[in-house]
CSV table of C-alpha atoms in Angstrom, one decimal:
chain,number,residue,atom,x,y,z
A,20,MET,CA,-59.8,-31.1,-41.4
A,21,ALA,CA,-57.0,-33.0,-40.2
A,22,SER,CA,-56.3,-30.6,-37.7
A,23,ALA,CA,-59.8,-30.6,-36.4
A,24,ALA,CA,-59.4,-34.4,-35.4
A,25,LYS,CA,-59.7,-35.0,-31.6
A,26,ALA,CA,-60.0,-38.4,-30.3
A,27,GLN,CA,-61.2,-40.0,-27.0
A,28,THR,CA,-60.4,-43.5,-26.0
A,29,GLY,CA,-62.3,-45.2,-23.3
A,30,PHE,CA,-63.9,-48.6,-21.8
A,31,THR,CA,-67.6,-49.7,-22.1
A,32,VAL,CA,-69.8,-52.0,-20.2
A,33,GLY,CA,-73.4,-52.8,-21.2
A,34,ALA,CA,-76.2,-55.5,-21.7
A,35,ASN,CA,-77.4,-56.9,-24.9
A,36,ILE,CA,-81.0,-57.9,-24.9
A,37,SER,CA,-80.8,-60.4,-27.6
A,38,ASN,CA,-82.8,-62.8,-29.8
A,39,LEU,CA,-82.4,-64.9,-32.8
A,40,TYR,CA,-84.5,-62.9,-35.7
A,41,VAL,CA,-86.6,-65.3,-37.9
A,42,ASP,CA,-89.9,-64.5,-39.6
A,43,ASP,CA,-92.0,-65.4,-36.5
A,44,VAL,CA,-89.7,-64.0,-34.0
A,45,ASP,CA,-91.3,-64.0,-30.4
A,46,ASP,CA,-89.9,-61.0,-27.9
A,47,GLU,CA,-90.6,-63.7,-24.9
A,48,ASN,CA,-87.1,-65.5,-26.2
A,49,ALA,CA,-85.0,-62.6,-25.7
A,50,LYS,CA,-81.9,-63.2,-23.5
A,51,VAL,CA,-79.6,-60.8,-21.7
A,52,GLY,CA,-76.0,-61.1,-22.1
A,53,LEU,CA,-73.0,-58.8,-21.4
A,54,ASN,CA,-71.3,-56.6,-23.9
A,55,ILE,CA,-68.1,-55.2,-22.9
A,56,GLY,CA,-64.8,-53.5,-24.4
A,57,ILE,CA,-62.9,-50.6,-25.7
A,58,TYR,CA,-63.9,-47.7,-28.2
A,59,ASN,CA,-62.0,-44.9,-29.7
A,60,ARG,CA,-64.3,-41.7,-30.7
A,61,ILE,CA,-62.6,-39.2,-33.8
A,62,LYS,CA,-64.1,-35.9,-33.8
A,63,ILE,CA,-63.8,-34.9,-37.4
A,64,THR,CA,-65.7,-31.8,-37.1
A,65,ASN,CA,-67.8,-30.2,-34.2
A,66,PHE,CA,-70.8,-32.1,-35.9
A,67,LEU,CA,-69.2,-35.3,-37.4
A,68,GLY,CA,-67.1,-38.1,-35.9
A,69,ILE,CA,-66.3,-41.9,-36.4
A,70,GLN,CA,-66.6,-44.1,-33.6
A,71,HIS,CA,-64.8,-47.8,-33.5
A,72,GLU,CA,-65.0,-50.4,-30.9
A,73,PHE,CA,-63.6,-53.7,-30.0
A,74,LEU,CA,-66.1,-55.7,-27.8
A,75,TYR,CA,-66.8,-59.1,-26.4
A,76,ALA,CA,-70.5,-59.5,-27.0
A,77,GLN,CA,-73.0,-62.2,-25.7
A,78,LYS,CA,-75.9,-62.5,-27.9
A,79,GLY,CA,-78.5,-65.8,-28.5
A,80,ALA,CA,-81.9,-66.3,-27.3
A,81,ALA,CA,-83.9,-68.1,-24.5
A,82,LEU,CA,-86.5,-71.0,-25.4
A,83,GLN,CA,-89.1,-71.9,-22.4
A,84,TYR,CA,-90.1,-75.7,-21.8
A,85,ASP,CA,-92.6,-76.7,-19.8
A,86,ASN,CA,-93.4,-80.5,-19.8
A,87,PHE,CA,-94.7,-83.3,-17.6
A,88,LEU,CA,-90.9,-85.3,-17.5
A,89,SER,CA,-88.6,-82.4,-17.2
A,90,GLY,CA,-90.7,-79.9,-15.6
A,91,SER,CA,-90.2,-76.1,-16.5
A,92,GLY,CA,-87.3,-74.0,-17.5
A,93,THR,CA,-85.2,-72.2,-20.1
A,94,TYR,CA,-82.8,-73.2,-22.9
A,95,LYS,CA,-80.6,-70.5,-23.2
A,96,TYR,CA,-78.5,-70.3,-26.2
A,97,ASN,CA,-75.3,-68.1,-25.9
A,98,LEU,CA,-73.4,-67.2,-28.8
A,99,ASN,CA,-70.3,-65.3,-27.7
A,100,TYR,CA,-68.7,-63.1,-30.2
A,101,ILE,CA,-65.6,-60.6,-30.6
A,102,LYS,CA,-67.1,-57.7,-32.4
A,103,MET,CA,-66.0,-54.6,-34.1
A,104,PRO,CA,-68.4,-51.7,-35.0
A,105,VAL,CA,-67.4,-48.7,-36.8
A,106,MET,CA,-69.8,-46.1,-37.2
A,107,LEU,CA,-70.4,-42.5,-38.4
A,108,SER,CA,-71.7,-40.1,-35.6
A,109,ALA,CA,-73.6,-36.9,-36.0
A,110,ASN,CA,-72.9,-34.7,-32.9
A,111,LEU,CA,-75.8,-32.6,-31.8
A,112,GLY,CA,-74.3,-31.1,-28.5
A,113,LYS,CA,-74.5,-33.6,-25.9
A,114,LEU,CA,-76.5,-36.1,-28.1
A,115,ASN,CA,-74.8,-38.1,-30.9
A,116,LEU,CA,-76.8,-40.2,-33.4
A,117,HIS,CA,-74.3,-43.1,-34.8
A,118,ALA,CA,-74.9,-45.9,-37.1
A,119,GLY,CA,-72.4,-48.0,-39.4
A,120,PRO,CA,-71.7,-51.6,-40.0
A,121,TYR,CA,-70.3,-54.3,-37.6
A,122,VAL,CA,-68.3,-57.4,-38.1
A,123,GLY,CA,-68.2,-60.1,-35.6
A,124,PHE,CA,-66.1,-63.4,-35.0
A,125,LEU,CA,-67.8,-66.3,-33.1
A,126,ALA,CA,-65.8,-67.6,-29.9
A,127,GLY,CA,-68.0,-70.1,-29.0
A,128,VAL,CA,-71.7,-71.2,-28.5
A,129,LYS,CA,-73.3,-73.1,-25.5
A,130,ILE,CA,-76.6,-74.1,-24.4
A,131,LYS,CA,-77.8,-73.6,-20.8
A,132,ASP,CA,-80.6,-75.7,-19.2
A,133,VAL,CA,-81.9,-73.5,-16.3
A,134,ASP,CA,-84.9,-74.9,-14.2
A,135,GLY,CA,-87.8,-72.6,-13.2
A,136,ASP,CA,-86.3,-72.0,-9.8
A,137,GLY,CA,-83.1,-70.5,-11.4
A,138,SER,CA,-80.8,-74.0,-10.9
A,139,ILE,CA,-78.9,-74.6,-13.9
A,140,ASN,CA,-79.2,-78.6,-15.0
A,141,SER,CA,-76.5,-78.6,-17.6
A,142,ILE,CA,-74.2,-76.6,-19.7
A,143,GLN,CA,-73.5,-77.9,-23.2
A,144,GLU,CA,-70.7,-76.6,-25.6
A,145,LEU,CA,-71.5,-77.0,-29.0
A,146,ASP,CA,-69.5,-77.5,-31.9
A,147,ARG,CA,-68.3,-73.8,-33.2
A,148,ASP,CA,-68.0,-75.5,-37.0
A,149,ASP,CA,-71.4,-76.1,-37.4
A,150,PHE,CA,-71.9,-72.3,-37.1
A,151,ASN,CA,-70.9,-69.4,-39.2
A,152,THR,CA,-68.0,-68.1,-37.6
A,153,LEU,CA,-68.1,-64.5,-39.3
A,154,ASP,CA,-71.1,-62.4,-38.5
A,155,TYR,CA,-72.1,-59.2,-39.8
A,156,GLY,CA,-74.8,-56.3,-39.9
A,157,GLY,CA,-75.7,-53.0,-39.1
A,158,VAL,CA,-75.9,-50.9,-35.9
A,159,ALA,CA,-77.7,-47.5,-35.1
A,160,GLY,CA,-78.3,-45.8,-31.7
A,161,LEU,CA,-78.3,-42.7,-29.8
A,162,GLY,CA,-75.6,-41.6,-27.2
A,163,TYR,CA,-75.9,-38.8,-24.5
A,164,ASP,CA,-72.2,-37.2,-23.7
A,165,PHE,CA,-71.4,-36.6,-20.0
A,166,ASP,CA,-68.3,-35.3,-18.5
A,167,GLY,CA,-66.0,-38.3,-18.7
A,168,GLY,CA,-68.1,-40.7,-20.7
A,169,ILE,CA,-71.1,-41.6,-22.8
A,170,LEU,CA,-74.4,-43.4,-21.9
A,171,GLY,CA,-76.2,-44.8,-24.6
A,172,VAL,CA,-78.5,-47.4,-26.4
A,173,ARG,CA,-78.3,-49.0,-29.9
A,174,TYR,CA,-80.0,-51.9,-32.1
A,175,ASN,CA,-77.6,-54.5,-33.9
A,176,TYR,CA,-79.3,-56.5,-36.7
A,177,GLY,CA,-77.3,-59.2,-38.2
A,178,PHE,CA,-77.3,-59.8,-42.0
A,179,ARG,CA,-75.8,-63.2,-42.0
A,180,GLU,CA,-77.6,-66.7,-40.6
A,181,ILE,CA,-75.9,-68.1,-37.6
A,182,GLY,CA,-75.9,-71.9,-38.5
A,183,LYS,CA,-74.1,-73.2,-41.3
A,184,SER,CA,-76.2,-74.9,-44.2
A,185,GLY,CA,-76.1,-78.7,-44.1
A,186,SER,CA,-75.2,-78.7,-40.4
A,187,PHE,CA,-77.5,-79.7,-37.2
A,188,ALA,CA,-77.0,-76.0,-36.2
A,189,GLY,CA,-77.8,-74.7,-39.7
A,190,GLU,CA,-81.0,-77.0,-39.6
A,191,ALA,CA,-82.0,-75.9,-35.9
A,192,THR,CA,-81.5,-72.4,-36.4
A,193,SER,CA,-82.9,-72.0,-39.8
A,194,GLU,CA,-82.4,-68.6,-41.4
A,195,ALA,CA,-82.0,-67.3,-37.7
A,196,LYS,CA,-80.0,-64.2,-37.4
A,197,ASN,CA,-78.4,-62.2,-34.5
A,198,SER,CA,-80.6,-59.0,-33.2
A,199,ALA,CA,-79.9,-57.3,-30.2
A,200,LEU,CA,-80.8,-54.3,-28.4
A,201,THR,CA,-77.7,-52.8,-26.5
A,202,VAL,CA,-77.5,-50.5,-23.5
A,203,TYR,CA,-74.2,-49.4,-22.3
A,204,ILE,CA,-72.2,-46.7,-20.3
A,205,GLY,CA,-68.5,-45.8,-21.5
A,206,PHE,CA,-66.0,-44.0,-19.5
A,207,HIS,CA,-62.9,-42.2,-21.0
A,208,PHE,CA,-59.5,-42.9,-20.3
């Protein structure tokens, strides 16, 4: 079996369409962020493989506001992670199904206030210590292999609340967990 192992390493770039998952999640609060990094795919057999990645992933949510004093706009909650998924993949010709766990480390948190016309009013960096710096969850997706790369889509679901209990962030994000749909393209080195 060890002699059948073949590795592919590459660079991946894509977009996260993310939200903070709570009981009454609203898809209108989705936010788009960057997902970029490197991957390594190890083909164990013609059917099975392992793919692990090292990524910079922007997650979060957007909240619309419209009031008399401030006008209209959006608060964008930006959670920036260093993320490492490890997935088992089933190869079906050019298609592959992949699923497994991920772990992420919170690098920074910002809130951006954007006017209805797209102008940025302010960017406020939040105290990272008010958030759980470790995030973990599961990923599952579908990929299409082409000569020299991969095109794919996957869903990421966090199992851990983003805010620490007892902190302002913990109260403001009570029970909120990361949720993201990732669309990506990767190129082999």
